[in-house]
Short mmCIF file of C-alpha atoms and ligand atoms in Angstrom, two decimals:
data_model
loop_
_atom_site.label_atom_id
_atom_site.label_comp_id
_atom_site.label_asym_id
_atom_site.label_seq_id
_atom_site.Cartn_x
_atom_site.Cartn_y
_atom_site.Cartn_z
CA UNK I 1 86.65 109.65 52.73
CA UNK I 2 86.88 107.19 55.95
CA UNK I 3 86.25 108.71 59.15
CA UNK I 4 89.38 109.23 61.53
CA UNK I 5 89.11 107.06 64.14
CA UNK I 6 89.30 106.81 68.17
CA UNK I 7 90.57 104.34 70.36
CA UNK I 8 88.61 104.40 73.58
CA UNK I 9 89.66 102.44 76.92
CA UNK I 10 86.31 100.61 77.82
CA UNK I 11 85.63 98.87 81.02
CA UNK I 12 82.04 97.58 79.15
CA UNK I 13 79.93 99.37 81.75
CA UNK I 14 77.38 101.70 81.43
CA UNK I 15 79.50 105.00 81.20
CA UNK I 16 82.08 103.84 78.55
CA UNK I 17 79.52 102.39 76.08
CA UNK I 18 77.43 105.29 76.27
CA UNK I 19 80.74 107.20 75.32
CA UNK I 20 81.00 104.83 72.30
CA UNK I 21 77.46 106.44 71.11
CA UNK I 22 78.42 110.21 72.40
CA UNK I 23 81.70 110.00 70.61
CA UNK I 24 80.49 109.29 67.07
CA UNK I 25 77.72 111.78 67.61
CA UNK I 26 79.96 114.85 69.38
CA UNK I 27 82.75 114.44 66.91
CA UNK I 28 81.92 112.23 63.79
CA UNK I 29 84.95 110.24 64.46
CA UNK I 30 84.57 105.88 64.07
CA UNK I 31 85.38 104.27 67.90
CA UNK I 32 87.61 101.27 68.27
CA UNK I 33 87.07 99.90 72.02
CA UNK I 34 89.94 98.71 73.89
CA UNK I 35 89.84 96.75 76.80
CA UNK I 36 92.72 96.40 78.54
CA UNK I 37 92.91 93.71 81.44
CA UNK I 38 94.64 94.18 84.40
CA UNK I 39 93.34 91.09 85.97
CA UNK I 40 90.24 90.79 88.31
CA UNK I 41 88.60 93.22 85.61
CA UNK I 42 85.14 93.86 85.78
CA UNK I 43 82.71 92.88 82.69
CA UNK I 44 85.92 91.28 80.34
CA UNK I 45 83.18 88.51 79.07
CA UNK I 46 80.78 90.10 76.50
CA UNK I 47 82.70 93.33 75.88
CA UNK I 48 83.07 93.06 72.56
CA UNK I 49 79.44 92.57 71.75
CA UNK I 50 78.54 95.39 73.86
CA UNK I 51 81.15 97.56 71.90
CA UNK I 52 79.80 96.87 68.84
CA UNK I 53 76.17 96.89 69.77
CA UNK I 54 77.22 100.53 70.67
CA UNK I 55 78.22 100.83 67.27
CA UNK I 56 81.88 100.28 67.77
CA UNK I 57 83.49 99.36 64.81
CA UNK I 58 86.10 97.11 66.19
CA UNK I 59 87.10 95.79 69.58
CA UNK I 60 90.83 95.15 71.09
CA UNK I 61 90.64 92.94 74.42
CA UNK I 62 94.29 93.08 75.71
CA UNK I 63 95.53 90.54 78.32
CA UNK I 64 98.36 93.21 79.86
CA UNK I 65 98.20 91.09 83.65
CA UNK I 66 102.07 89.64 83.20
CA UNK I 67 103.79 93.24 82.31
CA UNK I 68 101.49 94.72 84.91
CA UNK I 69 102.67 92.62 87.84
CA UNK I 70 106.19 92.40 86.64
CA UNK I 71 106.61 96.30 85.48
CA UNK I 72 104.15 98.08 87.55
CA UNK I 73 102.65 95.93 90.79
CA UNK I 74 106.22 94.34 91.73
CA UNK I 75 108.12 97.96 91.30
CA UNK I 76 105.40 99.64 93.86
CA UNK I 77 106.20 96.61 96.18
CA UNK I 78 109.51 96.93 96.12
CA UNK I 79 109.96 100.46 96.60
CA UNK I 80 107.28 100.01 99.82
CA UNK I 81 104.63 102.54 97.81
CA UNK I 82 102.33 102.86 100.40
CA UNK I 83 100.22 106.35 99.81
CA UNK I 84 99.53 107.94 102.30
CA UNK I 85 100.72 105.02 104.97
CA UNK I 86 97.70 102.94 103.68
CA UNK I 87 96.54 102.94 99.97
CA UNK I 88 98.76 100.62 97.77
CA UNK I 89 98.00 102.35 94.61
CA UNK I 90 96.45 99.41 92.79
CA UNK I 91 94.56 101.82 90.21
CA UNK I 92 97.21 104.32 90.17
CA UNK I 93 99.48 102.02 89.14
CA UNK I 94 96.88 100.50 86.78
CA UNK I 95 96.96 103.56 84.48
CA UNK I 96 100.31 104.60 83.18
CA UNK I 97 100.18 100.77 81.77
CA UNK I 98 96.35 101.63 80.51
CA UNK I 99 97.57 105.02 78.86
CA UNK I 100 100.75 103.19 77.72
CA UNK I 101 98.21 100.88 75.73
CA UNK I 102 96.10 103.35 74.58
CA UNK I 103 98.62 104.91 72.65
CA UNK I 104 99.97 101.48 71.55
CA UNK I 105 96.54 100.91 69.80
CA UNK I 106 96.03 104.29 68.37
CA UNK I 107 99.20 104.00 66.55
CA UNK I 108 98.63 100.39 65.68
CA UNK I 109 95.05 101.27 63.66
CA UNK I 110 96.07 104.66 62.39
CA UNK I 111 93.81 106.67 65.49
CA UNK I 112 93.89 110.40 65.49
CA UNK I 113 92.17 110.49 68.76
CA UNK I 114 91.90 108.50 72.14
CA UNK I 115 89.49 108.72 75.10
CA UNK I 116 88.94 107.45 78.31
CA UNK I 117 86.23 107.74 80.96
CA UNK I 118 87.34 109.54 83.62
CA UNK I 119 85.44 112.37 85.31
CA UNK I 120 87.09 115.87 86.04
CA UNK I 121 87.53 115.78 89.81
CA UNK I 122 89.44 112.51 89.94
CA UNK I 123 93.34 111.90 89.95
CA UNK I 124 92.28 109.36 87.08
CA UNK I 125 92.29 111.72 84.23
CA UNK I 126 95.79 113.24 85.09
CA UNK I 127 97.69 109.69 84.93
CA UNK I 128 95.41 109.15 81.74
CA UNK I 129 96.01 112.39 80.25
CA UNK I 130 99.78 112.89 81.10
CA UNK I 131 101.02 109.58 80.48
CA UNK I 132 99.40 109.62 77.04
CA UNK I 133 100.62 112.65 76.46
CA UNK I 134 104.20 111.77 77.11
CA UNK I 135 104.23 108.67 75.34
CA UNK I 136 102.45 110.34 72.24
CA UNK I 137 105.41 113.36 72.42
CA UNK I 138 107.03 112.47 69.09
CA UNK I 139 104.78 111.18 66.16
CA UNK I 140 101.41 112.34 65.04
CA UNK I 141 99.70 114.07 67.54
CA UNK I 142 96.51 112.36 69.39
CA UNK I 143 94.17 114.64 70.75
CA UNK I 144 92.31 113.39 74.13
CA UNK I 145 88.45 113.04 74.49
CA UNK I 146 87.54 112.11 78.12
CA UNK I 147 83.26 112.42 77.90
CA UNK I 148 82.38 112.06 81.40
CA UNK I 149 84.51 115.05 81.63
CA UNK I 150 82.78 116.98 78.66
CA UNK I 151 79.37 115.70 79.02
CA UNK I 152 78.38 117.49 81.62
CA UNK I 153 75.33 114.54 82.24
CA UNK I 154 73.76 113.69 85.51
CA UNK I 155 73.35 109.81 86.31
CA UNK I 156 69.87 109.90 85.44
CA UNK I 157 70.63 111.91 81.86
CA UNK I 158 72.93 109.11 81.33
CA UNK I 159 70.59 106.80 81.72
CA UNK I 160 68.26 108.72 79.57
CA UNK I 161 70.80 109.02 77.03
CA UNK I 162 71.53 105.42 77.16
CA UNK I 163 67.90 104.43 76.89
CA UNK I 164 67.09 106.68 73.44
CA UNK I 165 70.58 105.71 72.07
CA UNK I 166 69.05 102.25 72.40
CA UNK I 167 71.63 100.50 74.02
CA UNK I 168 70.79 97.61 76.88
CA UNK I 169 72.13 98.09 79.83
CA UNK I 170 71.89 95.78 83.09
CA UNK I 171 68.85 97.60 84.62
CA UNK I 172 69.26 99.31 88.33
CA UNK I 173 66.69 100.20 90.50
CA UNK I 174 66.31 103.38 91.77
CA UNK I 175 66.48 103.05 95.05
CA UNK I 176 69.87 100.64 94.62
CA UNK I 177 73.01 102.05 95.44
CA UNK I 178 75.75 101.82 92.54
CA UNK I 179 79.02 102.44 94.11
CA UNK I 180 81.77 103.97 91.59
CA UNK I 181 84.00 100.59 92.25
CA UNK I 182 87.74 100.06 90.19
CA UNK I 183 89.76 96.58 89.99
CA UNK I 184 92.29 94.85 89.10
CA UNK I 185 94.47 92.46 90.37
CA UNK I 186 96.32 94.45 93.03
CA UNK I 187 93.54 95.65 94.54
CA UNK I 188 89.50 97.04 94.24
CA UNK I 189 88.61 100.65 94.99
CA UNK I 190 85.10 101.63 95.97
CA UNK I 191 83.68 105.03 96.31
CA UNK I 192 80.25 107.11 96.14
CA UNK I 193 76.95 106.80 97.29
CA UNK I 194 76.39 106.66 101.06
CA UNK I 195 80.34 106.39 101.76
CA UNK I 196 80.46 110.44 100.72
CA UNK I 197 79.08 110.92 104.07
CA UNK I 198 82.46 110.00 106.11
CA UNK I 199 80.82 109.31 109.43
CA UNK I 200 79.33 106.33 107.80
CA UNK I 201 80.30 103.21 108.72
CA UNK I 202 80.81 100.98 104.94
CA UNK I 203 78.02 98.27 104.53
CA UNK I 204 79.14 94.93 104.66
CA UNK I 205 77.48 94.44 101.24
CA UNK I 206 79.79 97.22 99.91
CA UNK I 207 82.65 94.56 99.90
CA UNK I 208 83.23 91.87 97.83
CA UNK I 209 87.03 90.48 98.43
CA UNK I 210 87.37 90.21 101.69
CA UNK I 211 84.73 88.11 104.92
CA UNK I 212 83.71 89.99 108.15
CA UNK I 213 85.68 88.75 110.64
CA UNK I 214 82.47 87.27 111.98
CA UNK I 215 82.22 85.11 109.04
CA UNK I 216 86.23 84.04 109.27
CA UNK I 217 87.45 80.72 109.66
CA UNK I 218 88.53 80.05 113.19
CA UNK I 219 91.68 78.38 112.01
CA UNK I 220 94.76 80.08 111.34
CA UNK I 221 96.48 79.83 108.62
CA UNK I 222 99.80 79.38 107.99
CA UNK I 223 101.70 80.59 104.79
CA UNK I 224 104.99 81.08 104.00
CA UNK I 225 106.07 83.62 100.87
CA UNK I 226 109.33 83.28 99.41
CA UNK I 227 111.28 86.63 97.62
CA UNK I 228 114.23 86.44 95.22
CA UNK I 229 115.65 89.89 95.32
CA UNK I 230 112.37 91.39 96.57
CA UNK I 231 110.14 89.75 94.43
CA UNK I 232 107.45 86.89 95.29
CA UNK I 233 108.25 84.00 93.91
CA UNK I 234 106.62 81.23 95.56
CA UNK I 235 104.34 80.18 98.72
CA UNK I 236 104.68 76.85 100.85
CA UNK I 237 107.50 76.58 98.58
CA UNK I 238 105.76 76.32 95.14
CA UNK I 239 106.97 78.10 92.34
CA UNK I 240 104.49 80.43 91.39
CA UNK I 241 103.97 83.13 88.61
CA UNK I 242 103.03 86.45 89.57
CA UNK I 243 99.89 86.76 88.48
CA UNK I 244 98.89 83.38 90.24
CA UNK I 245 100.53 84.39 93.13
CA UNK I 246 98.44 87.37 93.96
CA UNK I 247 95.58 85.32 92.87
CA UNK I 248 96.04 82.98 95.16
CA UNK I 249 96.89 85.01 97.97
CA UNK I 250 93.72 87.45 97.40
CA UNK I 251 91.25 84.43 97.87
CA UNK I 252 93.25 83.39 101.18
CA UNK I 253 94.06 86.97 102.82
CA UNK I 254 90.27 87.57 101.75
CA UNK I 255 88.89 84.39 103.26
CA UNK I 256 90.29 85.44 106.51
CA UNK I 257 88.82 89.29 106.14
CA UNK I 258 92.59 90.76 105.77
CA UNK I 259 92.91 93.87 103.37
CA UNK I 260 90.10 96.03 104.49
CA UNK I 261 91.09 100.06 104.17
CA UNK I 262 88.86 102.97 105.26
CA UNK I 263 90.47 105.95 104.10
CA UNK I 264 90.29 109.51 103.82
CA UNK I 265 92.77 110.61 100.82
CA UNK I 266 94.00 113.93 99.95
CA UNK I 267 93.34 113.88 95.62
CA UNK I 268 96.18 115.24 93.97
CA UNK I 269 93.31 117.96 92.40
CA UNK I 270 92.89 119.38 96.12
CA UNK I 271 89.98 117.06 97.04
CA UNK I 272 89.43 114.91 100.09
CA UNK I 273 87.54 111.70 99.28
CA UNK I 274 86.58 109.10 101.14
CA UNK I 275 87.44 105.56 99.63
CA UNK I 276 87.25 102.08 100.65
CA UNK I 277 90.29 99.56 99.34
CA UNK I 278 89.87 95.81 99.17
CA UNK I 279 93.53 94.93 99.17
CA UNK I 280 94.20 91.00 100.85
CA UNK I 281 97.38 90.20 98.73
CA UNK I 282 98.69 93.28 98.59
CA UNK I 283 98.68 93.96 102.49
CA UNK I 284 99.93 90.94 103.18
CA UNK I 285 103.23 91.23 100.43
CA UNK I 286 103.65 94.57 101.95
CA UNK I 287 104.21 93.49 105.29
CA UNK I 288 106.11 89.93 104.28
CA UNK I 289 108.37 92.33 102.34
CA UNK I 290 109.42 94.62 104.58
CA UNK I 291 109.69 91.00 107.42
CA UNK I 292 112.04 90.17 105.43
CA UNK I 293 114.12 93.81 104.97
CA UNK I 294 114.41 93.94 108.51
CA UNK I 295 116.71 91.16 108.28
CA UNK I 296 118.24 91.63 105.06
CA UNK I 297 119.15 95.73 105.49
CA UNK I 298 121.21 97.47 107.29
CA UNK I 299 119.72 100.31 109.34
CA UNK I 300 120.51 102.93 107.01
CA UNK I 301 119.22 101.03 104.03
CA UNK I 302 115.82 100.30 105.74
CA UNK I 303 115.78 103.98 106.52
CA UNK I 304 116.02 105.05 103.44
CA UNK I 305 114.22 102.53 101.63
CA UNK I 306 111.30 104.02 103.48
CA UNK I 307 112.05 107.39 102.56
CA UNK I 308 112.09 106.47 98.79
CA UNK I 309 108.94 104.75 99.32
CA UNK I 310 106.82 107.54 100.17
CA UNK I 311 108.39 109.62 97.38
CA UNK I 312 107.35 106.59 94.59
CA UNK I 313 104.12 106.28 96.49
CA UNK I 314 103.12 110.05 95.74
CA UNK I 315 104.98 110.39 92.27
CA UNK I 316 102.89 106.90 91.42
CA UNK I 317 99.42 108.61 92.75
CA UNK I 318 100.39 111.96 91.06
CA UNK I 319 100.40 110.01 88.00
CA UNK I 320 104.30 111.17 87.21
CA UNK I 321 105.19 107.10 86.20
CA UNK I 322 106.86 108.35 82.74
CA UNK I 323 109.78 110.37 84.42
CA UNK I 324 112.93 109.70 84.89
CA UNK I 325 113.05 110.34 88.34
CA UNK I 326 110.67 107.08 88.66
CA UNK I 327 113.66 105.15 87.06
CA UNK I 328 115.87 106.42 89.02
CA UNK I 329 114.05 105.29 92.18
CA UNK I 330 113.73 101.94 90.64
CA UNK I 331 117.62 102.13 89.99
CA UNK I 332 118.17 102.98 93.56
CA UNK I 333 115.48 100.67 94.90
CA UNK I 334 116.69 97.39 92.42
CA UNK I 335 120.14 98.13 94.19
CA UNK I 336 118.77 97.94 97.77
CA UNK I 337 116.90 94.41 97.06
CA UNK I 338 120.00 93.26 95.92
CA UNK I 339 120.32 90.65 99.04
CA UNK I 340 116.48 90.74 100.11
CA UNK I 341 115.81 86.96 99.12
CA UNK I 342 114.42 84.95 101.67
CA UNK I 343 110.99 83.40 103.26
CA UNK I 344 108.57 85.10 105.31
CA UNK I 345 106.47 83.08 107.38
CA UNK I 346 102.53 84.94 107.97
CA UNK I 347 99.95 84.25 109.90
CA UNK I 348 96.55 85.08 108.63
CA UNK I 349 93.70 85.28 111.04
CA UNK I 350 90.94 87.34 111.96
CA UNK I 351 91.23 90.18 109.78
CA UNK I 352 95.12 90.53 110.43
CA UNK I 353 98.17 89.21 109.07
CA UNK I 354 100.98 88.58 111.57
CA UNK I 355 104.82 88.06 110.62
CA UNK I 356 105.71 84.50 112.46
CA UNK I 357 109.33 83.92 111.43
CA UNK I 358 111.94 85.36 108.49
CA UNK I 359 114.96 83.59 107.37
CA UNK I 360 117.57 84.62 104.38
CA UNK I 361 120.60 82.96 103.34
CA UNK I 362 121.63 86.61 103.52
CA UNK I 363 120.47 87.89 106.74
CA UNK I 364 122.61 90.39 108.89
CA UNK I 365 120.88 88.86 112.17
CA UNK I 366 124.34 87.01 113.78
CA UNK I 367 122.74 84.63 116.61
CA UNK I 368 126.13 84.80 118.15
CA UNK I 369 126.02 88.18 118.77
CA UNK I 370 122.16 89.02 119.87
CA UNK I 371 122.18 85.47 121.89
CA UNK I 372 122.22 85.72 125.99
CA UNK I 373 123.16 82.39 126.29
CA UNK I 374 126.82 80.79 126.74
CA UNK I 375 127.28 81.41 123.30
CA UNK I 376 127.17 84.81 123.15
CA UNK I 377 130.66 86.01 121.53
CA UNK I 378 129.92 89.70 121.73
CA UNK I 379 132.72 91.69 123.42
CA UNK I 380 131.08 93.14 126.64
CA UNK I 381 134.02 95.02 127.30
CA UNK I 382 134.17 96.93 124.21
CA UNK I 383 130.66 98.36 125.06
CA UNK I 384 131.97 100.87 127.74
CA UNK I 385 134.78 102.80 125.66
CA UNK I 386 132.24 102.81 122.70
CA UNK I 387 129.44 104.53 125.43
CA UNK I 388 132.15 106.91 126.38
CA UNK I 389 132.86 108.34 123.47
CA UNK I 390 129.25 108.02 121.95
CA UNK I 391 128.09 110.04 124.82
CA UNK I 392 130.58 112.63 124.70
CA UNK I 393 129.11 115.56 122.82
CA UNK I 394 125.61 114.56 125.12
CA UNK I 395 128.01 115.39 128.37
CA UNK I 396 129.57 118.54 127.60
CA UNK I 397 126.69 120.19 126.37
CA UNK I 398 124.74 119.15 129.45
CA UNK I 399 128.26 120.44 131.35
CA UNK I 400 128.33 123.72 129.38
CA UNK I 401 125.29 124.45 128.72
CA UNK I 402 121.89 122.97 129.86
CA UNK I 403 123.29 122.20 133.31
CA UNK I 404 123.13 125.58 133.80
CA UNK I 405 119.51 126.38 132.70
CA UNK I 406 118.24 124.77 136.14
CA UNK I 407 119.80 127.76 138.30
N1 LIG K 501 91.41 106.80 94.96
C1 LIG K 501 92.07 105.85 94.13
C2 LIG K 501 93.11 106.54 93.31
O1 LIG K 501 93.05 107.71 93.09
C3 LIG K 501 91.12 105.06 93.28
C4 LIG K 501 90.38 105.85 92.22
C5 LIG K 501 89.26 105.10 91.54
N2 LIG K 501 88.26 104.72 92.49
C6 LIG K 501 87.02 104.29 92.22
N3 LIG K 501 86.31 103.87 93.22
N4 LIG K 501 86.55 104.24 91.00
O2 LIG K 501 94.03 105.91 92.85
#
């Protein structure tokens, strides 16, 4: 009889092929690699010959970057999913999508089992573990393998490992630091090594996206981003795709050292880790976004938009993406980008990217109302009964109350 088979989510490093081997031997079950590309991916040339040299017995490389940006990237935009004020959750948002595949593929070859690579102290493994759980609710049911989770090995007993297993892997020198580094298209994560110690100041060789600002051009530049309903849709005025888009504006933000993030995170397992974000496009769509709110919103709206934001930015991290309270945020978010279509004009220099000018067809900014020159068509007059009766509860308090605290 055939062996059941496993569908494992391989990046083609070191780790996940060695999992290929460990798999087979741990629990007799055949491996079918996928590789699922999220765009900037690490190691997507060559994967399928390391899979098999592993002893994989077939390979899926999925191209997923267009339903990632338009399902997963442009939603946390929207919804201003900033965790923690700084992170823009460009693996957490990577994963649902990942587990979402996973599942796909186990069901498409007839799997019993999936895996993926994630250790047990990360917040990795819970939007792995719970997203493939939902998704695998009805139907046969797919038990989980995660190795690095099982295995128990040191870096040098993986190495070990790797080396009688046979398997070729890029050789690293001992005395070379290996951060633990994630990527995709949104954004590049990088952890480990001598950034555990969090009085240490990251190496400039630990970055790879974005210049020093020493090694900037000393030229602005100039570009303007154009939203349809909250969404990027072009820059200087060309059409663009999404996925070119943030392409596009990841080389330019990065050229001018924008998109740098230092930050201590509270881990949804009760951890504080230390990890440094390489995120040029996405800082800079953040802040063109929300340029272009300010004109497009009312107060209330922009109030609560933010509110929302933080919610989706710790329900995205907490790996909670297949709720319904997510789609209900995106209802309630899709309805508040109803009128935010408009160009944002940024200025990137020098490590920072600066808001120069916002315009919408739909913007609530009336120049004949905020002007002080001889156009102004505001009703002066009408400001003092308003201030009267704004100001009433304020005056009888004071009157009846704290006026009285000074004696
Ligand atoms: N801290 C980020 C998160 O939880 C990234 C995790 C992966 N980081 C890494 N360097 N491998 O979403």
């Amino acid at each position: 009889m055939a062996r059941e088979k496993c569908v494992l989510a391989y990046s083609g490093g070191m780790d996940s092929t060695i999992s290929v081997v460990w798999i087979q031997e741990q629990y007799d079950l055949d491996i079918v690699t996928l590789t699922v590309d999220l765009g900037a991916g690490p190691e997507i040339e060559g994967v399928r010959e390391r899979a098999a040299s592993a002893g994989a017995i077939d390979s899926l490389v999925w191209d997923v970057r267009d339903e990632f940006v338009s399902d997963y990237v442009w939603r946390g935009l929207k919804a201003g999913a900033m965790y923690e004020g700084v992170y823009v959750l460009s693996t957490a948002l990577g994963r649902p999508l990942m587990a979402k595949k996973l599942v796909e593929a186990a069901r498409q070859v007839g799997a019993t089992a999936v895996a993926h690579g994630c250790t047990g102290k990360g917040n990795d493994q819970v939007r792995f573990d719970s997203g493939i759980m939902t998704l695998a609710a009805h139907g046969d049911p797919l038990r989980i393998i995660a190795p690095a989770r099982e295995w128990g090995m040191t870096r040098d007993e993986e190495k070990l490992y790797a080396q009688k297993a046979g398997l070729k892997l890029r050789e690293v020198g001992d005395d070379q630091r290996v951060y633990s580094i994630d990527r995709n298209l949104w954004g590049l994560a990088i952890e480990g090594e001598d950034l555990e110690d969090t009085w240490f100041a990251p190496p400039e060789d630990a970055y790879s996206w974005t210049r020093p600002v020493t090694d900037t051009p000393d030229e602005a530049t100039e570009v303007e981003i154009s939203f349809e309903q909250g969404v990027p849709v072009a820059l200087d005025g060309k059409k663009l795709g999404g996925v070119a888009l943030i392409e596009r504006l990841n080389d330019l933000a990065g050229m001018h050292g924008i998109g740098r993030v230092d930050h201590l995170e509270n881990r949804l397992v009760g951890i504080k880790s230390r990890e440094v974000y390489e995120t040029p496009a996405a800082v800079v769509l953040h802040d063109a976004l929300r340029a272009l709110e300010t004109a497009c919103l009312a107060r209330d709206q922009q109030r609560m938009r933010s509110y929302v934001g933080q919610q989706y930015a710790d329900l995205v991290y907490d790996g909670r993406w297949f709720t319904g309270l997510r789609e209900d945020l995106d209802a309630m978010i899709d309805s508040t980008m109803r009128y935010v279509t408009g160009d944002v004009r940024m200025r990137l220099f020098k490590g920072s990217a600066t808001v120069t000018g916002r315009r919408s067809p739909y913007s609530l900014y009336d120049f004949g109302l905020a002007t002080y020159s001889k156009d102004d068509e505001f009703d002066h007059a009408a400001a003092k009964g308003f201030i009267d009766i704004y100001s009433l509860p304020a005056r009888i308090q004071h009157r009846n109350q704290t006026m009285h605290d000074a004696r």
